[in-house]
XYZ file of N, CA, C and O in Angstrom:
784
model
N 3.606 -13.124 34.444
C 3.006 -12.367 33.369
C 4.099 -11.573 32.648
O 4.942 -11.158 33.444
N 4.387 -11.157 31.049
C 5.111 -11.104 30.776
C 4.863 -9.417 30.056
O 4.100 -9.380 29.090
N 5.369 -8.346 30.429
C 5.091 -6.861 30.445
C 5.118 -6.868 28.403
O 5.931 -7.489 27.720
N 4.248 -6.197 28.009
C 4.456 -5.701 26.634
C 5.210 -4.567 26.537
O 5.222 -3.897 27.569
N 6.015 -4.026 25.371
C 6.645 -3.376 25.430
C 5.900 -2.377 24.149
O 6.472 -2.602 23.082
N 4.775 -1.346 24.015
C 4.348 -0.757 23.406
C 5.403 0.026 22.304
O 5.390 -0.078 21.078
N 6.292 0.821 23.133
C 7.243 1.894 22.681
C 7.194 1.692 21.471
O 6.569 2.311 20.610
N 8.129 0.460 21.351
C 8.965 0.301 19.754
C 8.538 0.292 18.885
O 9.099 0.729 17.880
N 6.622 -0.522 18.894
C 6.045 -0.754 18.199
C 5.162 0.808 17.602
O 4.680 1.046 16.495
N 5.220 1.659 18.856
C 4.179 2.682 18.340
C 5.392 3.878 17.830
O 4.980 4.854 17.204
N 6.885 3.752 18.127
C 7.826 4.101 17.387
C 8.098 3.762 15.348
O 8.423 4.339 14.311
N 7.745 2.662 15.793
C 7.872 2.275 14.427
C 6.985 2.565 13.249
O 7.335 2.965 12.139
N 5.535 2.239 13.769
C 4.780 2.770 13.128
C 4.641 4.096 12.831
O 4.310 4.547 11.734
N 4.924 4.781 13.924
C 4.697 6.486 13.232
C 6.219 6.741 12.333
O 6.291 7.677 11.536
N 6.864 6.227 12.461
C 8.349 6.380 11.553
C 7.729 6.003 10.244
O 7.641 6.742 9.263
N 7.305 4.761 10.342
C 7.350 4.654 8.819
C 6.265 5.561 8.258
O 6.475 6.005 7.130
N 5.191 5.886 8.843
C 4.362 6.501 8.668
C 4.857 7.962 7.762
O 4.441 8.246 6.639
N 5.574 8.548 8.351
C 6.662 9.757 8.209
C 7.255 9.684 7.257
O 7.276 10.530 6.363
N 8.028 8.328 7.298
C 8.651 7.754 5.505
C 7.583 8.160 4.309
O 7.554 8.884 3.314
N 6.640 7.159 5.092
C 5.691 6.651 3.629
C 5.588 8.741 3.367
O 5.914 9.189 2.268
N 5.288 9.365 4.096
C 4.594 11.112 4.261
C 5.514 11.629 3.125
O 5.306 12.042 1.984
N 6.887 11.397 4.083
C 7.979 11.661 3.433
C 7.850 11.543 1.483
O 7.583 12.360 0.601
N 8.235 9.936 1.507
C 7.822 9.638 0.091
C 6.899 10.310 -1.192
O 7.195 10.622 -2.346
N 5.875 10.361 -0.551
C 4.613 10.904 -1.400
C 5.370 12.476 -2.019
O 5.561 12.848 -3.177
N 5.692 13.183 -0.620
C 6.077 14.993 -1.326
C 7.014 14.506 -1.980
O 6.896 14.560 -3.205
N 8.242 13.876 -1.407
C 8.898 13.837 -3.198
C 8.725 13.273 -4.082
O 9.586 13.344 -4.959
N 7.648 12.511 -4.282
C 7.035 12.000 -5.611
C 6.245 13.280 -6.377
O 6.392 13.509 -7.578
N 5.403 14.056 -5.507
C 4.569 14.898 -5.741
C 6.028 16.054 -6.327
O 6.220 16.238 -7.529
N 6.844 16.662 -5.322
C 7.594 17.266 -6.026
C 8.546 16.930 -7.280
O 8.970 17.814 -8.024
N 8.840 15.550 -7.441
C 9.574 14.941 -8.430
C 8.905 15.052 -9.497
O 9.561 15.208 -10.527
N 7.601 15.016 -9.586
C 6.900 14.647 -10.620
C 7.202 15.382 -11.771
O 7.071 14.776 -12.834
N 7.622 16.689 -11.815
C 8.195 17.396 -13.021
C 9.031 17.324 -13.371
O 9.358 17.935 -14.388
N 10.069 16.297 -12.514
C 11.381 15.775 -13.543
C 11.410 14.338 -14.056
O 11.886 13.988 -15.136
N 10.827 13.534 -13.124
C 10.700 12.314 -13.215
C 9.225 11.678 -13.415
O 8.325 11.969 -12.627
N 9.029 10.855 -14.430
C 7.756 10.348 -14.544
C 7.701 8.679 -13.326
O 8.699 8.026 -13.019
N 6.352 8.401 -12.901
C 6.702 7.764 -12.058
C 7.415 6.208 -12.701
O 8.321 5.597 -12.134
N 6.924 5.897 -13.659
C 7.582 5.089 -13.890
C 9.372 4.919 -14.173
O 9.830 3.813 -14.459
N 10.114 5.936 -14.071
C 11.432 6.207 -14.111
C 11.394 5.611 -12.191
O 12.146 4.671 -11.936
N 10.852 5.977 -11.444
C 10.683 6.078 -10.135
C 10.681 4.683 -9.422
O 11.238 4.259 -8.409
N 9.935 4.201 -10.242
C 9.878 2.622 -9.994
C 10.963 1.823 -10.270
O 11.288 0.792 -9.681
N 11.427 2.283 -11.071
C 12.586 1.680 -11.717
C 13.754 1.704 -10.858
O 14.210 0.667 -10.376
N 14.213 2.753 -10.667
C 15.339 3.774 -9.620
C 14.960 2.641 -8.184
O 15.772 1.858 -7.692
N 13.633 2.823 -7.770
C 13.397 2.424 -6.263
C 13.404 0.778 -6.377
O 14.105 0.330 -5.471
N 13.061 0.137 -6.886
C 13.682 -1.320 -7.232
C 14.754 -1.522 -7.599
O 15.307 -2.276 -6.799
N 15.684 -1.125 -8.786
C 16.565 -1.516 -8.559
C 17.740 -1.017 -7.266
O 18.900 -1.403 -7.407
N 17.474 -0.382 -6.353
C 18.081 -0.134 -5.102
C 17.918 -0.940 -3.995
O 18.653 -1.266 -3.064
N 16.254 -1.298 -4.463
C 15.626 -2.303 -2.660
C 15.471 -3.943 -3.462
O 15.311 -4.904 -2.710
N 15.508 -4.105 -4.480
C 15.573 -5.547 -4.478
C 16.990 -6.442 -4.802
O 16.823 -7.658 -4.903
N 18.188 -5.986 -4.949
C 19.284 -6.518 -4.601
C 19.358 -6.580 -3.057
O 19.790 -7.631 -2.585
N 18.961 -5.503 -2.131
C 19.102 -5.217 -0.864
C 18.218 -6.073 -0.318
O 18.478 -6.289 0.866
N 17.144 -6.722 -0.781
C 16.102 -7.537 -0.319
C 16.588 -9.107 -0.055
O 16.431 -10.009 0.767
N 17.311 -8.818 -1.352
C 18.127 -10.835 -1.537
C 19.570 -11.116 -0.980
O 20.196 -12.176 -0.956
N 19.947 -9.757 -0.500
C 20.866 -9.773 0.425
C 20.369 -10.061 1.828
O 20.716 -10.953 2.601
N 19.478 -9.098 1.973
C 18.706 -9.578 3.429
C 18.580 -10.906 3.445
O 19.462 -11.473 4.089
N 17.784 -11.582 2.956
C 17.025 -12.667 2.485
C 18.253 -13.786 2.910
O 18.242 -14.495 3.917
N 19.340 -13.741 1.829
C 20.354 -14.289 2.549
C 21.027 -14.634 3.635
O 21.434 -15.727 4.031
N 21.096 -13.487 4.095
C 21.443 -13.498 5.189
C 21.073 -13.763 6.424
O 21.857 -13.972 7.350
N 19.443 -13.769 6.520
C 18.430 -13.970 7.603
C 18.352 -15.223 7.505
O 18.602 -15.784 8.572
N 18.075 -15.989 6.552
C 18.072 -17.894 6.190
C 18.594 -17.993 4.836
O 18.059 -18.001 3.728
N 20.041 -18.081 5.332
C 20.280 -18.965 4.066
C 19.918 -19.964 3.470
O 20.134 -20.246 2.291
N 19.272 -20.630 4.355
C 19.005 -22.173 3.176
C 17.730 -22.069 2.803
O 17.314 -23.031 2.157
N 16.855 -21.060 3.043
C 15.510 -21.125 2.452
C 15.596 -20.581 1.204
O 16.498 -19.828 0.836
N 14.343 -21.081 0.313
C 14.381 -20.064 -0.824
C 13.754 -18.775 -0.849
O 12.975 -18.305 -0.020
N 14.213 -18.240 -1.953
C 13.622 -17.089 -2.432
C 12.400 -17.023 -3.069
O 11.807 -15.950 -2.959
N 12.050 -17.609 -3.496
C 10.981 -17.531 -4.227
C 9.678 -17.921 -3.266
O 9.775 -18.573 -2.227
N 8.548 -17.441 -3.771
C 7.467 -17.485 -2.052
C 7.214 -18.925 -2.486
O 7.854 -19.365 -3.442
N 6.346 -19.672 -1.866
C 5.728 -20.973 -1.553
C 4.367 -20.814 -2.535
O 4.161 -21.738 -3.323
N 3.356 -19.589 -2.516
C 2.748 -19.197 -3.628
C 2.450 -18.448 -4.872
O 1.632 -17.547 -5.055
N 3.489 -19.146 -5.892
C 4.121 -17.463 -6.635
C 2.754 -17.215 -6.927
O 2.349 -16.130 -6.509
N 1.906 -17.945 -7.550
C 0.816 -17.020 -8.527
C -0.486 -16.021 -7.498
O -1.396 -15.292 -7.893
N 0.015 -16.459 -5.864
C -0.805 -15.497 -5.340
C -0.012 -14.323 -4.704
O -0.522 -13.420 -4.042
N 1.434 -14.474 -5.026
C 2.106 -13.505 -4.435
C 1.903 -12.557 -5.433
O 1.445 -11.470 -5.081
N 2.174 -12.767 -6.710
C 2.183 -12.091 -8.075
C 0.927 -11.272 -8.393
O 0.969 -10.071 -8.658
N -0.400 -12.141 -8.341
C -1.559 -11.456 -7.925
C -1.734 -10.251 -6.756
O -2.369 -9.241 -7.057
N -1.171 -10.389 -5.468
C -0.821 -9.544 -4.537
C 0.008 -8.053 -4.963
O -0.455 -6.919 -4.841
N 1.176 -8.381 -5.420
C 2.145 -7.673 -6.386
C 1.354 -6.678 -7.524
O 1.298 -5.449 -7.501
N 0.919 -7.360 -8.259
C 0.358 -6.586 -9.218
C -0.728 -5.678 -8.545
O -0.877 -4.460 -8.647
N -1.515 -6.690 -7.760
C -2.739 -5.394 -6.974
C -2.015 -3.699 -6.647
O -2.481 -2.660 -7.115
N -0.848 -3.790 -5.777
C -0.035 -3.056 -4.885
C 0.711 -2.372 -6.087
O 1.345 -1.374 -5.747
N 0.771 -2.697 -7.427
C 1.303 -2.119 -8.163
C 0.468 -1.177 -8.873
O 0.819 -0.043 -9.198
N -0.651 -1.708 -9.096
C -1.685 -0.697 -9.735
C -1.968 0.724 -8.869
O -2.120 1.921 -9.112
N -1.935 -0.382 -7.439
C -2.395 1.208 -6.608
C -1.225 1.810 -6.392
O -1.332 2.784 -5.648
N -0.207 1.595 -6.751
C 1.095 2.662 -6.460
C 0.477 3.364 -7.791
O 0.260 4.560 -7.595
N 0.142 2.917 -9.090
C 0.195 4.054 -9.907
C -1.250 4.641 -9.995
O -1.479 5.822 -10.254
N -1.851 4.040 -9.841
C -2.996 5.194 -9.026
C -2.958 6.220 -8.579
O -3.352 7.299 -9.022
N -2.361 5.890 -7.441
C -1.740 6.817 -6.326
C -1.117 7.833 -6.532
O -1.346 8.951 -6.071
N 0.070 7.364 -7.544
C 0.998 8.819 -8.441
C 0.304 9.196 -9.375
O 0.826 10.218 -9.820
N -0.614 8.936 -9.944
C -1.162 9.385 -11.149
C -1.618 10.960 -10.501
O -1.268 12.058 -10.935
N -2.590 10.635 -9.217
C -3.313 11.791 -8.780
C -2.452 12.714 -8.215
O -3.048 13.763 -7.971
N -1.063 12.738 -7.854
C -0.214 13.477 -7.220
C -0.127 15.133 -8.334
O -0.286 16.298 -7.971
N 0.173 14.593 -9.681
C 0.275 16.264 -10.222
C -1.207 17.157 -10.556
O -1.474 18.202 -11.148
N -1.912 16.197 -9.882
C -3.172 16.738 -10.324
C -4.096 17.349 -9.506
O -5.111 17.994 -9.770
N -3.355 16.910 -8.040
C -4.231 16.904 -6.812
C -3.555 17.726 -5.297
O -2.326 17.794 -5.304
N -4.120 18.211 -4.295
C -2.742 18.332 -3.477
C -2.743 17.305 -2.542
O -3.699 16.558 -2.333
N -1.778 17.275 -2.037
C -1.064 15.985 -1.347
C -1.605 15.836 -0.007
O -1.449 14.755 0.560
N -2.222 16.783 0.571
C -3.404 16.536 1.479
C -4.969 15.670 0.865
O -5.608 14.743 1.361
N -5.145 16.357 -0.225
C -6.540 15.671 -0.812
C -6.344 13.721 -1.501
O -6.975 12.706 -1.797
N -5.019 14.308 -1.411
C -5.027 12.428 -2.037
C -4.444 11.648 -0.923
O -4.092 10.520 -1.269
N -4.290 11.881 0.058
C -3.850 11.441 1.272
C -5.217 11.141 2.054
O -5.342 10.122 2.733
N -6.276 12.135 1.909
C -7.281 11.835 3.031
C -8.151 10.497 2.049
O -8.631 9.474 2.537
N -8.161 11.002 0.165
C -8.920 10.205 -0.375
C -8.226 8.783 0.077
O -9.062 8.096 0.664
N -7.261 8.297 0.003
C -6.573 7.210 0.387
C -6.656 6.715 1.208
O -6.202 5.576 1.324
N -7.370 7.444 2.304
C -7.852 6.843 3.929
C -9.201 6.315 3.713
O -9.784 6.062 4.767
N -10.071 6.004 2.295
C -11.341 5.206 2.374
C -10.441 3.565 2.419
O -11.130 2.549 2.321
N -9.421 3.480 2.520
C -9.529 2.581 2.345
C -9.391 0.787 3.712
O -8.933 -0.345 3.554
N -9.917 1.344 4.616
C -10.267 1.337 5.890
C -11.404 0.190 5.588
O -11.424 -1.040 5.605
N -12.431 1.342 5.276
C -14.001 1.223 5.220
C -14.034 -0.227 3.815
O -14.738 -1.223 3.985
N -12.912 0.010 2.182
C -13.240 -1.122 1.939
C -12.349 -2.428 2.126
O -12.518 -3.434 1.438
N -11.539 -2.334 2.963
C -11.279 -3.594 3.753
C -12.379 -3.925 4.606
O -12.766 -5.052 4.297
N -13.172 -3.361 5.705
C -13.996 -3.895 6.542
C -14.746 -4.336 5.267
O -14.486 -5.536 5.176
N -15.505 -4.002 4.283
C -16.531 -4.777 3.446
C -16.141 -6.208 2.600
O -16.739 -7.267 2.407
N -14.762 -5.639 2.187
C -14.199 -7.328 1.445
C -13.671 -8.043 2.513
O -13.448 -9.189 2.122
N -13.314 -7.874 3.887
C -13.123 -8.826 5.074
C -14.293 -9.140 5.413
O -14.245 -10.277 5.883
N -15.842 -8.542 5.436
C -16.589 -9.724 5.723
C -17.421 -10.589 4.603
O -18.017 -11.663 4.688
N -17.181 -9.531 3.353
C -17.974 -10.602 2.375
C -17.260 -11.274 1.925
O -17.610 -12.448 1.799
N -16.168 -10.943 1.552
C -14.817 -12.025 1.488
C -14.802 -13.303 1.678
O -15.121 -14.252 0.962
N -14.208 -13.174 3.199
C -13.715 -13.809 3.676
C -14.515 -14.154 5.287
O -14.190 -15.012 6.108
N -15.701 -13.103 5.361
C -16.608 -13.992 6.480
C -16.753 -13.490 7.604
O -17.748 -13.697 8.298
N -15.089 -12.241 8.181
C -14.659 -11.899 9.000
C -15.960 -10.964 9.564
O -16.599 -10.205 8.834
N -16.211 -11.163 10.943
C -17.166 -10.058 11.721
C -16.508 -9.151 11.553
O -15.351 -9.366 11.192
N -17.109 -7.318 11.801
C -16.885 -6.387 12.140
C -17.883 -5.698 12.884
O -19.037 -5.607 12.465
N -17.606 -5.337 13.679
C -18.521 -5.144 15.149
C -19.022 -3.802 14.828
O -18.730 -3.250 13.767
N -19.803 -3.241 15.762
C -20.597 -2.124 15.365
C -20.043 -0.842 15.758
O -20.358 0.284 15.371
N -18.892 -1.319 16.851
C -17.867 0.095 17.085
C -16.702 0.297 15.905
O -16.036 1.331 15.950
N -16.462 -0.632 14.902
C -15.599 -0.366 13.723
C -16.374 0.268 12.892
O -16.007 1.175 12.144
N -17.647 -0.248 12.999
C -18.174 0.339 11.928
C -18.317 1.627 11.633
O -18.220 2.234 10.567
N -18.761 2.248 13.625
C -19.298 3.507 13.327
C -17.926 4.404 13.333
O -17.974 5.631 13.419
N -16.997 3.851 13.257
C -15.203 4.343 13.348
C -14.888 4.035 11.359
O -14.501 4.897 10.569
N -15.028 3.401 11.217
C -14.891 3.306 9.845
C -16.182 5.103 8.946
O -15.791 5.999 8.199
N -17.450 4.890 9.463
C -18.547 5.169 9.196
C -17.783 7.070 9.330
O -18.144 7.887 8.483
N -17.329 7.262 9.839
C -17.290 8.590 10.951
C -16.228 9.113 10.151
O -16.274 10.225 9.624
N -14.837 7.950 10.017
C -13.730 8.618 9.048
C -14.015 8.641 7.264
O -13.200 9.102 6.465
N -15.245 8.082 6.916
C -15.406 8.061 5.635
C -16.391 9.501 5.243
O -16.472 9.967 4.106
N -17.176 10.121 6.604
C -17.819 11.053 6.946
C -16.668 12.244 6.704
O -16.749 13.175 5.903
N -15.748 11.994 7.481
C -14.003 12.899 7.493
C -13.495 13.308 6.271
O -12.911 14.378 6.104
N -13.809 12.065 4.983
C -13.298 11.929 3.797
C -14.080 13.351 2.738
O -13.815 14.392 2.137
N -15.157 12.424 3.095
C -16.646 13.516 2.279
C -16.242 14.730 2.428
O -16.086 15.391 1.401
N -15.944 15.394 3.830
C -15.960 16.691 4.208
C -14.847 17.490 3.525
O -14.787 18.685 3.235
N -13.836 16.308 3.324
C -12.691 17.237 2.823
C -12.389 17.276 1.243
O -11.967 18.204 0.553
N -12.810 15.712 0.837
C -12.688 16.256 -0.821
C -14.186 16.929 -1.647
O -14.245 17.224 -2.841
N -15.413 17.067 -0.539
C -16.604 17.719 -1.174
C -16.872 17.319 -2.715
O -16.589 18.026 -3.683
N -17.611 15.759 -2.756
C -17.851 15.613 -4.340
C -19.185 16.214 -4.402
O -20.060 16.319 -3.543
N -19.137 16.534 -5.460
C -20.497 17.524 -6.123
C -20.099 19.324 -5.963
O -20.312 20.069 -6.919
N -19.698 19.687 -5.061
C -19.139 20.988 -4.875
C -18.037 21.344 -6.279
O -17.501 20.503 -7.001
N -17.920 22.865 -6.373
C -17.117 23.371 -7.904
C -16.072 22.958 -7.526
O -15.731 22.112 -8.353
N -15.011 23.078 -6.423
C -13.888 22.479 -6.567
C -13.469 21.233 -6.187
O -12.482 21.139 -5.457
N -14.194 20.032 -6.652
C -14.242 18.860 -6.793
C -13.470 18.401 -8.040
O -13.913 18.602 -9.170
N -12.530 17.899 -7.851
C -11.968 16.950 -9.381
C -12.129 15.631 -8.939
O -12.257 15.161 -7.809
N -12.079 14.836 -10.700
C -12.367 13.855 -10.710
C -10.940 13.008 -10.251
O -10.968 11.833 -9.885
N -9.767 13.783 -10.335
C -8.647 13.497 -10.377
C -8.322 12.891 -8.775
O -7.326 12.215 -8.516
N -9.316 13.259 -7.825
C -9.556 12.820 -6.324
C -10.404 11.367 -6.483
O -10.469 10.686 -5.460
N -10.970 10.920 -7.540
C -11.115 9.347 -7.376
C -10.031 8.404 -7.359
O -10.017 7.464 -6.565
N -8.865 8.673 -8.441
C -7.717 7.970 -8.465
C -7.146 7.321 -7.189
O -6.877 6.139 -6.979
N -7.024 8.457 -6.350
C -6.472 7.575 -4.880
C -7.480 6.855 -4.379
O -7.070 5.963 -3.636
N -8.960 6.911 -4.531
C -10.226 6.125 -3.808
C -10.188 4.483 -4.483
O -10.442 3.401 -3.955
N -9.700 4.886 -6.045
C -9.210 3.689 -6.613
C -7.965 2.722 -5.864
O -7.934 1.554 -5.478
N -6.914 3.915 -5.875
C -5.912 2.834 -5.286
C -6.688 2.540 -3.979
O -7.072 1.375 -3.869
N -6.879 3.082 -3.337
C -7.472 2.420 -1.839
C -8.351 1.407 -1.856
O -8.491 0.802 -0.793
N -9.101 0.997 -2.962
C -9.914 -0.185 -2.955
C -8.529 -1.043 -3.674
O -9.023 -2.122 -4.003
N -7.476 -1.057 -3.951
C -6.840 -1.916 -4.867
C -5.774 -2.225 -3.737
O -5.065 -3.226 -3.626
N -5.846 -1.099 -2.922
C -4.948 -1.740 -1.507
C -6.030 -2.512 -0.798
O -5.470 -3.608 -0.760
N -7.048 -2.673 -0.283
C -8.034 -3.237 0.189
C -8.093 -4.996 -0.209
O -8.301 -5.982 0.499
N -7.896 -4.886 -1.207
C -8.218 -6.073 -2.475
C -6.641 -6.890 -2.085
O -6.486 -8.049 -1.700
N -5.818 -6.059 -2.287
C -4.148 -6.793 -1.923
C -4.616 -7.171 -0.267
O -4.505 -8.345 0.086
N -4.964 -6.482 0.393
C -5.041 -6.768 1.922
C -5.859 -8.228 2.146
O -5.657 -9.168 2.914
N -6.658 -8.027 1.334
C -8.104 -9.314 1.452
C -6.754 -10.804 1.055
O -6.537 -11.833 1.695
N -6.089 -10.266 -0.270
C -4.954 -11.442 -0.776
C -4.604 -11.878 0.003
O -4.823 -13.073 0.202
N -3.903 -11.147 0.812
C -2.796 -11.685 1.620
C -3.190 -12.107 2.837
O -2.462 -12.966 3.334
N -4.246 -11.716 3.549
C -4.626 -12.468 4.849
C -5.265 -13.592 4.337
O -5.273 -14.607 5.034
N -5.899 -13.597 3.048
C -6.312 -14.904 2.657
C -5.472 -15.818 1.873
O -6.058 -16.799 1.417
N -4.395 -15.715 1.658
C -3.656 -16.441 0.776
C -2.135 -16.692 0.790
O -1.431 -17.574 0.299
N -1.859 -15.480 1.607
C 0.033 -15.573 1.552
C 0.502 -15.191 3.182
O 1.539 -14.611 3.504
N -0.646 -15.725 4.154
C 0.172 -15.670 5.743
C 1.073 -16.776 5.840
O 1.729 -16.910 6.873
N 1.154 -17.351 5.170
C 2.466 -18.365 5.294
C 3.620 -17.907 4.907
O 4.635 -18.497 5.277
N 3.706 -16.791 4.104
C 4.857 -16.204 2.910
C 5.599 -15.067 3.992
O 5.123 -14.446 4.942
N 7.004 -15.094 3.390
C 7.931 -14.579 4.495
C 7.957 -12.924 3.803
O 8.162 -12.545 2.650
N 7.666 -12.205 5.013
C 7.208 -10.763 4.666
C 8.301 -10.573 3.288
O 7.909 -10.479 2.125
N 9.772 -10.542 3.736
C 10.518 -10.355 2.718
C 10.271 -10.984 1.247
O 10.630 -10.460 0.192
N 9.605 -12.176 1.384
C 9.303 -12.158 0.032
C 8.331 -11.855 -0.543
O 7.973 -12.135 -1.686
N 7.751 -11.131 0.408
C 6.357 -10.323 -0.556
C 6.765 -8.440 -0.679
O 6.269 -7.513 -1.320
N 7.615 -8.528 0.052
C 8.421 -6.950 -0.510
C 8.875 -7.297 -2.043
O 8.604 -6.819 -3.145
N 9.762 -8.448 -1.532
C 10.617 -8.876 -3.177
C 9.712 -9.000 -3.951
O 10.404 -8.883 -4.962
N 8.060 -9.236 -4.584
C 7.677 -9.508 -5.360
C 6.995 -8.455 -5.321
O 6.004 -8.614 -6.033
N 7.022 -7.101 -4.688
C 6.195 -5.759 -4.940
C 7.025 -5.223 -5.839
O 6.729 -4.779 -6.948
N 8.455 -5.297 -5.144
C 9.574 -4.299 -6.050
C 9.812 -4.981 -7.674
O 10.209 -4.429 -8.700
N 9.406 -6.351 -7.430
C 10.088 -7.007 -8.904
C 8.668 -6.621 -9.794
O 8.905 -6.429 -10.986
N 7.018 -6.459 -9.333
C 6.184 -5.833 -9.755
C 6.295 -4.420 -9.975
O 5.574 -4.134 -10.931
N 6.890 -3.390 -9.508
C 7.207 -2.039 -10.008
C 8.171 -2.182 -10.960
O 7.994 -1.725 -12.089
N 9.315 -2.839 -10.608
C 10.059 -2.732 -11.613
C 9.947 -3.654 -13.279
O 10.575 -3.520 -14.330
N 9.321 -4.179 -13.037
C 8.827 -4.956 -14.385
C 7.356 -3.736 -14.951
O 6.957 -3.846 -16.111
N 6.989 -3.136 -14.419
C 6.163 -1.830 -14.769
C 7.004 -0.916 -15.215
O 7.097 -0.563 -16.391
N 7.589 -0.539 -14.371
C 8.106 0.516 -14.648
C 9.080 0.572 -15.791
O 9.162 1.639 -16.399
N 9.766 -0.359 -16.128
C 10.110 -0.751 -17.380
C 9.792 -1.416 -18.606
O 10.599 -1.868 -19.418
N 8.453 -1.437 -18.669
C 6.978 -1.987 -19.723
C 6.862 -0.512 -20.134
O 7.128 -0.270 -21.312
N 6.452 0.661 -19.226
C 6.567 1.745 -19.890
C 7.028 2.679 -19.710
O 6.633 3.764 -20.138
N 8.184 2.432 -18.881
C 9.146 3.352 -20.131
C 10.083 3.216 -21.555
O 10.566 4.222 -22.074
């Protein structure tokens, strides 16, 4: 029998986790010097030379380009909308409230994974899905006076991450992770330079 090695994996995840945390406050704090689309720009052209270097280097003789561009691109663009979603609500919102709104998006993956695509979800996800969307309510209080509308934006991106999630387990598990980074960053950065 062959021992799993939990550590690295539950290392990794809370790291990036921390990143992604990381990320958001200085977007949220950037936001008065930098519009996000300057942001996109800056953060692609840094990670997608670095991507096709990787890329290189991991298999050279494969290509770059995915096996399904027009569903990687579809994927891409989803993940692009909800990045600006996402920043849209940052100067408007605090970075706790668009963080928890961003956690519905749980609840609509379980709904487009089974109408989707068919997938069961059992009745202990549900009431775990059911319980943290309960979590959500409590903290951004819609209908209450200090309710903004500016707290749907991230509920948006979270169904538009949901929608990329549904893509890609349905359409691009064949596609090499790296090239679906490469076609997020070449989607920000083809945004991010449309408008600015």
């Amino acid at each position: 029998m062959v021992a799993r090695r939990y550590g690295p994996g539950i290392a990794l995840i809370v790291g990036s986790v921390f990143l992604m945390s990381l990320g958001d406050a200085l977007i949220k704090y950037e936001s008065a010097t930098f519009t996000a689309w300057q942001i996109f720009v800056l953060r692609s052209l840094l990670v997608v030379p670095l991507l096709l270097a990787i890329m290189r280097l991991r298999a050279p003789g494969q290509p770059v380009l995915p096996r399904s561009p027009g569903w990687v691109a579809l994927r891409s663009a989803l993940l692009t909308l909800m990045w600006i979603a996402y920043y849209a609500a940052l100067p408007l919102i605090s970075l706790a409230a668009a963080a928890v709104a961003f956690y519905t998006a749980p609840l609509f993956i379980a709904l487009l994974a089974r109408l989707v695509l068919g997938e069961p979800v059992g009745p202990l996800r549900w009431l775990g899905i059911v319980l943290g969307f309960a979590g959500v309510l409590i903290v951004l209080r819609p209908g209450a006076d200090t309710f903004s509308a500016a707290a749907l934006l991230p509920v948006l991106a979270a169904t538009l991450y949901a929608l990329a999630a549904i893509v890609t387990r349905a359409r691009c598990l064949d596609e090499r992770p790296l090239s679906l980074a490469l076609g997020l960053n070449l989607g920000l950065l083809a945004a991010g330079l449309l408008a600015s």
